[in-house]
Coordinates of C-alpha atoms in Angstrom, one line a residue:
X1 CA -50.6 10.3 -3.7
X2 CA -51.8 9.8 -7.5
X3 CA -50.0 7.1 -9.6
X4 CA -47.1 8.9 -11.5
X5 CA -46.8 7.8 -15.2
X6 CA -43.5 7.3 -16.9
X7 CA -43.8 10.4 -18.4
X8 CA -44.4 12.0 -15.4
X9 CA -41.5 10.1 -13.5
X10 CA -39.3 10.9 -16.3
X11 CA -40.3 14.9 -15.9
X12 CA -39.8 14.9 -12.4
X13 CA -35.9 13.0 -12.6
X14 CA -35.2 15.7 -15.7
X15 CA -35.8 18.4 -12.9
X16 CA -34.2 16.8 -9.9
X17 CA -31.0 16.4 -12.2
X18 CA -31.2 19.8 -13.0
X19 CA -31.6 21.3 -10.0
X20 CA -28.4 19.6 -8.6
X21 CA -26.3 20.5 -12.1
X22 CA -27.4 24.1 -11.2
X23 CA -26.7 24.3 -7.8
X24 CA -23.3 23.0 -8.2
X25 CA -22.8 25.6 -11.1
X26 CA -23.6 27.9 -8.2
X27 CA -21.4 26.8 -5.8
X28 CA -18.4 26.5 -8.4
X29 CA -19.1 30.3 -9.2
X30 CA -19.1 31.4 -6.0
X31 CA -15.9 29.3 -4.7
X32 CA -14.3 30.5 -7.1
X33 CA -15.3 34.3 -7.8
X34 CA -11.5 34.8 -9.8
X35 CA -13.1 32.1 -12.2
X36 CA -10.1 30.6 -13.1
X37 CA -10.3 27.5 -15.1
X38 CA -10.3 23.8 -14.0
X39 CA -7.0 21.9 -14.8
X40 CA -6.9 20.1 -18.1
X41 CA -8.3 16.6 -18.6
X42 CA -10.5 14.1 -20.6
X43 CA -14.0 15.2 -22.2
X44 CA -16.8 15.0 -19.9
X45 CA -20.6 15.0 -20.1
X46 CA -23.4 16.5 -18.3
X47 CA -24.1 14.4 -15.3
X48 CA -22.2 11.6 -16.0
X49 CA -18.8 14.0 -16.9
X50 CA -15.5 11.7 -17.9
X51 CA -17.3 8.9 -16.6
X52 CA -16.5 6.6 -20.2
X53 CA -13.2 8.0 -19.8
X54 CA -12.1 6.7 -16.1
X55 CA -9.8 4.2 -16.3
X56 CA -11.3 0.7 -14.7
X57 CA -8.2 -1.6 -14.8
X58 CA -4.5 -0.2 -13.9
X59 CA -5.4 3.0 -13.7
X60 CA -2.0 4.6 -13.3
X61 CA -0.6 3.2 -16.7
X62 CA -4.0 5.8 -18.2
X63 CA -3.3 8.1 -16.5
X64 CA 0.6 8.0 -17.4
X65 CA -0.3 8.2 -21.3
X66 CA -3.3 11.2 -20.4
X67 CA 0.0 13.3 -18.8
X68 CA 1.3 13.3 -22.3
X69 CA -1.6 14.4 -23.9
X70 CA -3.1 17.3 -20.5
X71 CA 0.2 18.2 -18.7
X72 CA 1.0 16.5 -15.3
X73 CA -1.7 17.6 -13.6
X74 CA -4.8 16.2 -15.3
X75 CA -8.7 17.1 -14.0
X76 CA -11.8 15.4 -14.4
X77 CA -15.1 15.0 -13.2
X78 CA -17.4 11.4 -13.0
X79 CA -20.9 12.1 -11.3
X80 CA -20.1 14.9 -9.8
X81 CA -16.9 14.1 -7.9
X82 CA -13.8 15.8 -8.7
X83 CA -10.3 14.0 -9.3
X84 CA -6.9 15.7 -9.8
X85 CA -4.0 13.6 -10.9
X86 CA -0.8 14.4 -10.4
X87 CA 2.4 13.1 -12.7
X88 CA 5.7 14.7 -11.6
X89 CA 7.7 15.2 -8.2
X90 CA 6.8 19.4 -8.8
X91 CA 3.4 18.9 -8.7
X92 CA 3.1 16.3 -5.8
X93 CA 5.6 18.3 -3.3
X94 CA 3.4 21.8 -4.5
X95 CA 0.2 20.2 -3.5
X96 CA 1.0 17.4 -0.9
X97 CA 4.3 19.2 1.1
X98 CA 3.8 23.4 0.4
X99 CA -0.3 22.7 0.6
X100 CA -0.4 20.2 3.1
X101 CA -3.2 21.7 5.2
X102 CA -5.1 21.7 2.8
X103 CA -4.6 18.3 1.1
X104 CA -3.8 16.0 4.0
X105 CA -7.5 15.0 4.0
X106 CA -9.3 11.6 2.9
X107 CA -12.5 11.9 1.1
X108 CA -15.3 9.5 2.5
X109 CA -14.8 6.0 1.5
X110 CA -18.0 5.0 1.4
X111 CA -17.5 0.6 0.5
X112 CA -14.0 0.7 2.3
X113 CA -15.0 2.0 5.8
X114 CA -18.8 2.6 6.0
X115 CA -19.5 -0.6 4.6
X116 CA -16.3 -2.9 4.6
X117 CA -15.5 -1.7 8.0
X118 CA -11.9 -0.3 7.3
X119 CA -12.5 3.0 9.4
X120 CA -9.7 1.3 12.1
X121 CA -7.2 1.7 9.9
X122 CA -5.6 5.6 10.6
X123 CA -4.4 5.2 6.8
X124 CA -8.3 5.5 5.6
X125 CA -9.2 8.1 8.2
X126 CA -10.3 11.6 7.8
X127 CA -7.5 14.2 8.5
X128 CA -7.9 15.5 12.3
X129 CA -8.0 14.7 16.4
X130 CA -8.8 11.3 15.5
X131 CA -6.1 10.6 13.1
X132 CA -3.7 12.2 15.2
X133 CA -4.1 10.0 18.3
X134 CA -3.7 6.8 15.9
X135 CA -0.6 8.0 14.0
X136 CA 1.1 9.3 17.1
X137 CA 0.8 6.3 19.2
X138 CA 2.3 4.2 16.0
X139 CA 4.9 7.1 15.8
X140 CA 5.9 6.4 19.0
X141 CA 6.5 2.8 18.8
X142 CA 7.6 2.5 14.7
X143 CA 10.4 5.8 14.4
X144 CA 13.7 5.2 13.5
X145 CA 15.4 5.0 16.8
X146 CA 12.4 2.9 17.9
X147 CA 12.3 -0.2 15.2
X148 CA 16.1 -1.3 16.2
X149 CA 14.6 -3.4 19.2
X150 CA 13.1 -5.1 16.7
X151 CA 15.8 -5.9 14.5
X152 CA 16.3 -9.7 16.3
X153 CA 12.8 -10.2 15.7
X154 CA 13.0 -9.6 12.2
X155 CA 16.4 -11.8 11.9
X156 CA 14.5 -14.6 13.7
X157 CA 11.5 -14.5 10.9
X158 CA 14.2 -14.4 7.6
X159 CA 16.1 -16.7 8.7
X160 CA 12.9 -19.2 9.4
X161 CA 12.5 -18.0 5.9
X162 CA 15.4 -19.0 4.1
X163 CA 15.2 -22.3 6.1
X164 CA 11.6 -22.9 4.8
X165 CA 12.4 -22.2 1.2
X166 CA 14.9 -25.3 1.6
X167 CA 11.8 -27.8 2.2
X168 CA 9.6 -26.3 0.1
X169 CA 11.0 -23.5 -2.9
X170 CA 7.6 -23.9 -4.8
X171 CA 6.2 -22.5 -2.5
X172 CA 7.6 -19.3 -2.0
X173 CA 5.0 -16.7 -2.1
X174 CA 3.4 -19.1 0.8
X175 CA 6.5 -18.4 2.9
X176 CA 7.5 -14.7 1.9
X177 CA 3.8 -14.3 3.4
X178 CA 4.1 -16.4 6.5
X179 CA 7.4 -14.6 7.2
X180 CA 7.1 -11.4 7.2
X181 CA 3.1 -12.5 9.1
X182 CA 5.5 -14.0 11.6
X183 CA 8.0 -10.8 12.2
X184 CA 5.0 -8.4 12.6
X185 CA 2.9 -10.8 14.7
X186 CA 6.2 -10.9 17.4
X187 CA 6.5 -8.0 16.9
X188 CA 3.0 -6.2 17.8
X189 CA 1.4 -9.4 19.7
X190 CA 3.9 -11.6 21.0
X191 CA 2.5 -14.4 19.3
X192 CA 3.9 -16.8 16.7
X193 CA 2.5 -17.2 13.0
X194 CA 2.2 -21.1 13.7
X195 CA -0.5 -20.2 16.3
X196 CA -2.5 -18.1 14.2
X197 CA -2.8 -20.0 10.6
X198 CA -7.0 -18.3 10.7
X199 CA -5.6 -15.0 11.9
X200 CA -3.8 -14.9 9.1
X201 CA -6.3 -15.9 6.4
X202 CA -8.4 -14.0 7.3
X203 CA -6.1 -11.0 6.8
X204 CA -5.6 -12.2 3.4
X205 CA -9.7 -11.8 3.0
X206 CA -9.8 -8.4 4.1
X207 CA -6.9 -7.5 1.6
X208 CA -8.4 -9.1 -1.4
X209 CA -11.2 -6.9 -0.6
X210 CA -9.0 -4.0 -0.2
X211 CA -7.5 -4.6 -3.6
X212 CA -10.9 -4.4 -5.1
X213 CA -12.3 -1.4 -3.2
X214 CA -9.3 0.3 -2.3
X215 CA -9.9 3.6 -5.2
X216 CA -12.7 5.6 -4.9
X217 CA -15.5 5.1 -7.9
X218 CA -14.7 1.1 -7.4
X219 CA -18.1 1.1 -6.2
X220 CA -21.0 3.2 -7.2
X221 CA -21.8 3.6 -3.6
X222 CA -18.5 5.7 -3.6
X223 CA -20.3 8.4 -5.7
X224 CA -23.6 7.7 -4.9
X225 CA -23.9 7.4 -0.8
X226 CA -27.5 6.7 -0.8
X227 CA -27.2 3.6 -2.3
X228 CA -25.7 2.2 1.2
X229 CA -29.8 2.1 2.0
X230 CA -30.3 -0.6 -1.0
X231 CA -31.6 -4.1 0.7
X232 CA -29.5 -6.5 0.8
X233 CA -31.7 -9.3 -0.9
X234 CA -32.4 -6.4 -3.9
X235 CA -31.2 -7.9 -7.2
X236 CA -27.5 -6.7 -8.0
X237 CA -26.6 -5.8 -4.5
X238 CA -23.8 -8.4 -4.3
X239 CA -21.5 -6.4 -3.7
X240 CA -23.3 -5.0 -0.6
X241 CA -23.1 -8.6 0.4
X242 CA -19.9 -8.8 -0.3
X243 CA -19.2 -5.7 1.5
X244 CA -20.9 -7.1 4.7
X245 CA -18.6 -10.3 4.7
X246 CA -15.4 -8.5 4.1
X247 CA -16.7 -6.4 7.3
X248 CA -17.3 -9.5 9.6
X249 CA -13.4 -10.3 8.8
X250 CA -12.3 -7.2 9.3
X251 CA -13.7 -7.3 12.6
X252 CA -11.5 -10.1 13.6
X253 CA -8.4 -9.0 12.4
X254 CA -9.2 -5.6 14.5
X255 CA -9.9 -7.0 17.6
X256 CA -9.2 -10.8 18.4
X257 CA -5.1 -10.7 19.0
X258 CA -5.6 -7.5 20.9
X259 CA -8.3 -9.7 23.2
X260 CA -6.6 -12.3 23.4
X261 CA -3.6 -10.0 24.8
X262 CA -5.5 -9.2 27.3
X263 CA -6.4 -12.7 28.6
X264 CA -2.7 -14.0 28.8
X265 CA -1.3 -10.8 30.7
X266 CA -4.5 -11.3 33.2
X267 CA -3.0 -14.9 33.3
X268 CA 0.1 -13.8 33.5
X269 CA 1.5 -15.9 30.2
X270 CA 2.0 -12.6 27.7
X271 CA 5.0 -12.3 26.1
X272 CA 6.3 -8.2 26.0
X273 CA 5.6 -7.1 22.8
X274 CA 3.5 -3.1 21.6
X275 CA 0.6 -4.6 22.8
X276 CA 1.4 -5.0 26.2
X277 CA 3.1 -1.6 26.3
X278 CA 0.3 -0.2 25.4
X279 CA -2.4 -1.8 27.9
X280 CA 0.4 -1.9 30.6
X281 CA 0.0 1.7 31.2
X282 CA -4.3 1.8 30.1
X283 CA -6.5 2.6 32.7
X284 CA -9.5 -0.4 33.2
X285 CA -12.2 1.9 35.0
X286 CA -14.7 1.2 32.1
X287 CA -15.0 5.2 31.9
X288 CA -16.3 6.6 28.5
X289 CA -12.4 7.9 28.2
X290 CA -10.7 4.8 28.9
X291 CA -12.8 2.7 26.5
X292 CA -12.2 5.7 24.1
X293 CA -8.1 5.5 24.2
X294 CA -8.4 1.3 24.4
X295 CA -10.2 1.7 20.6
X296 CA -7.7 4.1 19.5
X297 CA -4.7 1.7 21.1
X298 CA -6.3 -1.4 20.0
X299 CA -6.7 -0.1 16.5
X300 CA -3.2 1.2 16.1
X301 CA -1.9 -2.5 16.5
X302 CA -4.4 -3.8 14.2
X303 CA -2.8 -1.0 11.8
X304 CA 0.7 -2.1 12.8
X305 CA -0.4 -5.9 11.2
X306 CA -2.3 -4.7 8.5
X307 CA 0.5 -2.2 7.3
X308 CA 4.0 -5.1 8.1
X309 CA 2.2 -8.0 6.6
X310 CA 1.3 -7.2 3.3
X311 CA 2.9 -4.2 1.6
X312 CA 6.5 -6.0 1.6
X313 CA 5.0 -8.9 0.5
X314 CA 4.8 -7.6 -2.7
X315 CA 8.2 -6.0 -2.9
X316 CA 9.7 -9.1 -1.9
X317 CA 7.6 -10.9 -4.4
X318 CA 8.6 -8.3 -7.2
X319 CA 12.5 -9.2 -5.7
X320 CA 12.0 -12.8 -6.6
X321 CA 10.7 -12.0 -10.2
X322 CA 13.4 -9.7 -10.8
X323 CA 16.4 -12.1 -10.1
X324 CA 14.8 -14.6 -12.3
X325 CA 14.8 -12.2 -15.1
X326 CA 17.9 -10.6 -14.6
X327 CA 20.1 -13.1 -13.4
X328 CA 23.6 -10.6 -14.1
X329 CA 21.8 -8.5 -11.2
X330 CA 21.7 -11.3 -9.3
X331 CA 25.7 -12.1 -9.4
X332 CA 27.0 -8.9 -8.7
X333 CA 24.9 -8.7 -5.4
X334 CA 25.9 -12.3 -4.3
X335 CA 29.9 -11.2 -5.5
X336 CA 29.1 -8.3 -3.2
X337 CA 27.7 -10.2 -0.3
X338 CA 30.3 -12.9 -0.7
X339 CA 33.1 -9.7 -0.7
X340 CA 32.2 -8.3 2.4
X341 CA 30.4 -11.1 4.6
X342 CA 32.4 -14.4 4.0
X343 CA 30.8 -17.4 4.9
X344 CA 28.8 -16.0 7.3
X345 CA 24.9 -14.7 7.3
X346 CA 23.8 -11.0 7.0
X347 CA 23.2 -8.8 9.7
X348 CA 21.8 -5.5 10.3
X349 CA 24.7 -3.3 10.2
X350 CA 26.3 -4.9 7.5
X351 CA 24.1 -2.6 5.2
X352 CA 26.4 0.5 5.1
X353 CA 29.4 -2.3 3.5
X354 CA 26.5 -3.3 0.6
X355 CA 26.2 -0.4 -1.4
X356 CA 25.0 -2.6 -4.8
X357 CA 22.7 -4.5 -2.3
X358 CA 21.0 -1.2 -1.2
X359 CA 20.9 0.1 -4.9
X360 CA 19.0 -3.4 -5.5
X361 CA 16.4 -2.2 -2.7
X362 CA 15.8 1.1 -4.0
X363 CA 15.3 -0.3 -7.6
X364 CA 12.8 -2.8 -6.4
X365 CA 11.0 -0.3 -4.8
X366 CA 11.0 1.9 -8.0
X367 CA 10.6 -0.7 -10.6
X368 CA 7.3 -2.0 -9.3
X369 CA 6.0 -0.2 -6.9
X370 CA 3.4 -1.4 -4.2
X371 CA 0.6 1.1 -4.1
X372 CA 1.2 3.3 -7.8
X373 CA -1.8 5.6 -7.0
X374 CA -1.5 5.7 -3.6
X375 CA -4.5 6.3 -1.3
X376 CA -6.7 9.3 -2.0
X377 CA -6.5 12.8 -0.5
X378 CA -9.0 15.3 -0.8
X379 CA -9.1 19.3 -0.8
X380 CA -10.6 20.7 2.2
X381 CA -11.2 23.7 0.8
X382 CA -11.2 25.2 -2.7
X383 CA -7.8 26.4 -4.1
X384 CA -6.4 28.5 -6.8
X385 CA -3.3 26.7 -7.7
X386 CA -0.6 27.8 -10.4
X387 CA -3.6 29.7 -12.3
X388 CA -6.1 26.4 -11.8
X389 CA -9.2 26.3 -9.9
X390 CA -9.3 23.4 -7.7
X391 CA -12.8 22.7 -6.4
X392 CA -13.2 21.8 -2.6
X393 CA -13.7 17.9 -1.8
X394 CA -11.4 16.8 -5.1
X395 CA -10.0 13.5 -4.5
X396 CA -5.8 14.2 -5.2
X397 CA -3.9 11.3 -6.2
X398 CA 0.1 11.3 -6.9
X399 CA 1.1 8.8 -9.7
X400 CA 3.5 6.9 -7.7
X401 CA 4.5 5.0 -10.9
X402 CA 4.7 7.7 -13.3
X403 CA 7.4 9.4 -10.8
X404 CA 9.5 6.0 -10.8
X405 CA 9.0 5.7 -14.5
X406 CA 10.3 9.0 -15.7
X407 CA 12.3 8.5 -18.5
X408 CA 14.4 12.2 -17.5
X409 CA 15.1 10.7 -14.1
X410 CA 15.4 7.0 -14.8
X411 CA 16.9 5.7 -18.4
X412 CA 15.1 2.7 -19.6
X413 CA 13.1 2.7 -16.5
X414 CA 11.0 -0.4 -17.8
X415 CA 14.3 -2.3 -17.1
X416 CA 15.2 -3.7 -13.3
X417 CA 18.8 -2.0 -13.1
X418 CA 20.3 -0.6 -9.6
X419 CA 23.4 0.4 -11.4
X420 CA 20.9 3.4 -12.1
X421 CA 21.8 4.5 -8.0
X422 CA 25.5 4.0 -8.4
X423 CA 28.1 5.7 -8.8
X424 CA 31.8 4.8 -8.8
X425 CA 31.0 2.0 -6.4
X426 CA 29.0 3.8 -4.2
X427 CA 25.6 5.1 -4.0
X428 CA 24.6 8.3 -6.3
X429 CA 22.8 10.8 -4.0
X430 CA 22.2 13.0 -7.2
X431 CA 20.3 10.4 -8.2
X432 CA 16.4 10.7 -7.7
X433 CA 15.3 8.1 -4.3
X434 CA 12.2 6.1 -4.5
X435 CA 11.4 7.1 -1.4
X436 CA 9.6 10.5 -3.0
X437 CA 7.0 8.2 -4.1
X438 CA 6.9 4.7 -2.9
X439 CA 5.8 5.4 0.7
X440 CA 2.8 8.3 0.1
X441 CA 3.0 11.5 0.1
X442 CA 3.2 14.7 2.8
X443 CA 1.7 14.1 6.1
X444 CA 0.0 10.9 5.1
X445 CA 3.5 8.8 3.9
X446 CA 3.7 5.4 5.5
X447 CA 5.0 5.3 9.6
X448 CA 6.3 2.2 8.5
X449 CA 8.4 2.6 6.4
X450 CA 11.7 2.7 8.8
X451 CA 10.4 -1.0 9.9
X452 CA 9.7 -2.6 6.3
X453 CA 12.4 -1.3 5.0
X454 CA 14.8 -3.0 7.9
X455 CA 12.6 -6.2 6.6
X456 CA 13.3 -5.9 3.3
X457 CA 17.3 -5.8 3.5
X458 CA 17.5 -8.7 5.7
X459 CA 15.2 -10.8 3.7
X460 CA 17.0 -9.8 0.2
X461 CA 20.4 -10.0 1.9
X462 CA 20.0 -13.4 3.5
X463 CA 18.1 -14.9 0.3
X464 CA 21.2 -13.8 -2.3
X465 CA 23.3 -15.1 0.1
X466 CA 22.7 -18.3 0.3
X467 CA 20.0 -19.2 -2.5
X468 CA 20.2 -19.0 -6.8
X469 CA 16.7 -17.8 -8.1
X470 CA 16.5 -19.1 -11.8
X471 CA 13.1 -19.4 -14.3
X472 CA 11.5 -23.1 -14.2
X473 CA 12.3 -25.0 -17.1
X474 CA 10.2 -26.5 -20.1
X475 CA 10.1 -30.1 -21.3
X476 CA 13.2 -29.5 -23.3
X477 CA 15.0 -28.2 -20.6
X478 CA 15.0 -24.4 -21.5
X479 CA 14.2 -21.6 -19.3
X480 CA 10.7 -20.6 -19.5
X481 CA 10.1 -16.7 -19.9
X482 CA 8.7 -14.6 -17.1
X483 CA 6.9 -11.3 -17.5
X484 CA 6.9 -9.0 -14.7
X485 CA 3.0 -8.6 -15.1
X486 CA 1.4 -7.2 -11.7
X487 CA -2.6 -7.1 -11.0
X488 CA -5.0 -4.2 -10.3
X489 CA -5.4 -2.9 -7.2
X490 CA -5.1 0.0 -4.4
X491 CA -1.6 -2.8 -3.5
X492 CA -0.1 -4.9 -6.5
X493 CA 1.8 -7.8 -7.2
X494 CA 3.4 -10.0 -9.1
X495 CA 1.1 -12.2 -11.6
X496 CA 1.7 -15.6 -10.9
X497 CA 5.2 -16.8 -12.1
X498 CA 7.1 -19.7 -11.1
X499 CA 10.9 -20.0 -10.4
X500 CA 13.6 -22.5 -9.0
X501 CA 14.7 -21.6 -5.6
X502 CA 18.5 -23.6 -5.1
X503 CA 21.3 -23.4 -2.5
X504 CA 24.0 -21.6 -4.6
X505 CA 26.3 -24.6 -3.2
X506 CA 26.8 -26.8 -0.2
X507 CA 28.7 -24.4 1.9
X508 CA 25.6 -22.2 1.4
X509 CA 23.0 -25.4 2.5
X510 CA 25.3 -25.8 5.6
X511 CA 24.5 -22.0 6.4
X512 CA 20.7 -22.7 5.9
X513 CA 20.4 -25.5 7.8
X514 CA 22.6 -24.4 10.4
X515 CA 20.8 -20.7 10.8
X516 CA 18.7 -21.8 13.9
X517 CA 21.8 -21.7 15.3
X518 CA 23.0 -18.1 15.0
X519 CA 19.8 -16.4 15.7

């Protein structure tokens, strides 16, 4: 072949480009033969379309300020890939719940599961056969009436909780970690979080590279698949390094309790736990099939970990920072929890007799919520929707914090206050639950929800109970000021703040100290 000049090279890229901009053109024209138009949205290019427009840090805080400029239900393009955003509870049941069908789908993830080897988790996966095995063997094992076995479990774990704050407060987001590791790990495994210190690292590898990865366009590879063939060693492909370490961990986290499972119930030392349940009943004749349903089974658990470990981290987290700021918040729940329990710890069913306590929850959950984008569906197929055009393979995103921040559903809703969900003592059902938006959306909302939400009670029940949660003082002795900042990511949290973690008196150390005893 002769040597191409840059001219050449430069001629031959101009017509490559424009064959692909007039093939889509094509394909848009004949998808959509009523040629409606495309919903509203930022300027965009040739080529490159609103690609100096997409938001690279906290994207849900842009796209909350382009909803007041396009509407709530904003379109754009970057490279070729579609994205519809969507900024009110109408929109969001319309497409997600009414449309489901047709927007239950993931698009392909190119870093997160080609490369960072996420494609176990059922949350990631494509809508379909596959999906459906995962989700219903967690159904069957996560549903409401399923999670209250669980419920000592998870009494154990916050209680160890509230005991470990007493040695070490500082190091509270060490221990709201280890604990709710420790009631998932029971829980799934049959193992303790003592035992599995790595195990547990390593999972907080995998989700630092899920916070970075976790939208689509994090990565160029996400819009440009053919950049997964790039060498390694080529200059700028860290982040296909990265990419092969975070899949190296991810492999661990998949696979190495569920092994190790397997060894202690062929030595006869497993403790029952989902795990067991599940290979109790698995066939071992190394048949295509069997090894099929042990990947789906063994993946489901990993799923289970993945899914209890982290996301109420970062409510409780946001919990912590919000009675350190709001300390009047914090006195009416104790006054409630000293009304109704005494001098005894919370339990389960105490939560119908806490009204203000479950107000708190639902405000946490609204205030700061966990995942404010979501994951990413995708259109199957094209649409005409509400006289818009919506092109097939859009990635479809609900702005989870734009629903909680509504200022015609919530008043002040910058400000942590459950008195929002209350209503002459009792709570409001008029008033609009976070539970539209803080767990997903239509067929693809959280499975385990039911069980972190059993979590998150007990661990914000027990804590008031017993502990004061105040801002760290200065030199002088004055309160230093917190702001509730929270990172970036697909999962947020808290930026780091420090508070003081106290007994609220001796009675209350006595019930700390003394908790081993009641579990």
């Amino acid at each position: 072949m002769p040597f191409l000049s840059t001219g050449d090279l430069l001629i031959l890229t101009g017509i490559a480009l424009g064959t692909w901009f007039v093939h889509g053109y094509i394909k848009e024209r004949r998808e959509n033969p009523n040629n409606l138009p495309l919903p509203p949205g930022p300027k965009g290019y040739p080529i490159i379309g609103s690609y100096f427009s997409f938001p690279k840090y906290k994207a849900w805080l842009e796209y909350d300020k382009w909803f007041k400029i396009y509407g709530d239900i904003i379109y754009f393009k970057v490279f070729g890939k579609g994205f519809l955003i969507l900024g009110s509870l109408e929109r969001v049941y319309d497409i997600f719940e009414r449309r489901s069908s047709n927007y239950s789908d993931r698009p392909r993830l190119v870093m997160l599961n080609e490369m960072m080897g996420w494609d176990y988790t059922f949350g990631f996966q494509q809508y379909g056969p596959w999906w459906r095995r995962h989700r219903r063997h967690f159904h069957d094992h996560f549903h409401p009436n399923a999670v209250n076995k669980y419920h000592a479990i998870q009494i154990d774990s916050t209680r160890a909780f509230v005991r470990d704050l007493l040695e070490s407060p500082e190091k509270f987001r060490y221990h709201i970690r280890y604990a709710f590791a420790d009631s998932i790990l029971k829980t799934l495994y049959g193992m303790d979080a003592r035992e599995n210190e790595s195990y547990i690292g390593h999972t907080e590898t995998t989700f630092a590279g899920l916070a970075e990865a976790g939208h689509p366009g994090s990565f160029l590879v996400d819009m440009f698949p053919v950049m997964k063939r790039i060498p390694d060693w080529f200059p700028g492909a860290e982040w296909k390094r990265k990419a092969k370490v975070w899949r190296d961990i991810n492999s661990i986290v998949a696979n190495s309790l569920w092994d190790r499972v397997k060894e202690q119930m062929k030595a006869g030392t497993a403790k029952p736990c989902i795990a067991t349940a599940m290979l109790e009943d698995l066939l071992d004749d190394d048949s295509p099939e069997s090894k099929e349903e042990e990947t789906v089974r063994r993946s489901t658990c990993a799923n289970g970990f993945i899914g209890g470990a982290d996301t109420t981290v970062s409510s409780v987290t946001s919990f912590f920072m919000a009675m350190a700021i709001y300390p009047d918040v914090q006195k009416k729940a104790q006054a409630e929890l000293d009304r109704v329990l005494g001098s005894r710890l919370p339990e389960i069913n105490d939560r119908s007799s806490l009204p203000y306590i479950s107000a708190l929850l639902k405000e946490s959950e609204r205030w700061q919520p966990i995942a404010p984008l979501g994951i990413a569906h995708m259109s199957s197929n094209a649409d005409d929707y509400d006289g818009y055009y919506i092109p097939k393979g859009t990635f479809v995103l609900g702005n989870a914090w734009s629903l909680l921040h509504d200022p015609k559903f919530y008043k002040e809703p910058s400000i942590f206050n459950p008195d929002r969900f209350l209503k002459d003592g009792e709570l409001d059902p008029s008033v609009r639950d976070p539970s539209v938006a803080s767990f997903g959306f239509g067929r693809r909302i959280c499975p385990g929800r039911f069980f972190a939400d059993a979590s998150f009670f007990l661990t914000v029940a027990h804590v008031l109970k017993v502990y004061d949660i105040k801002p760290t003082l200065d030199e002088n002795g004055k309160e230093k000021e917190i702001r509730p900042e929270m990172t970036d990511g697909l999962i947020i949290y808290p930026e780091a703040f420090e508070c003081r973690i106290v007994p609220r008196s001796e009675e209350a150390k006595q019930l700390i100290q003394n908790s081993i005893l009641d579990t």
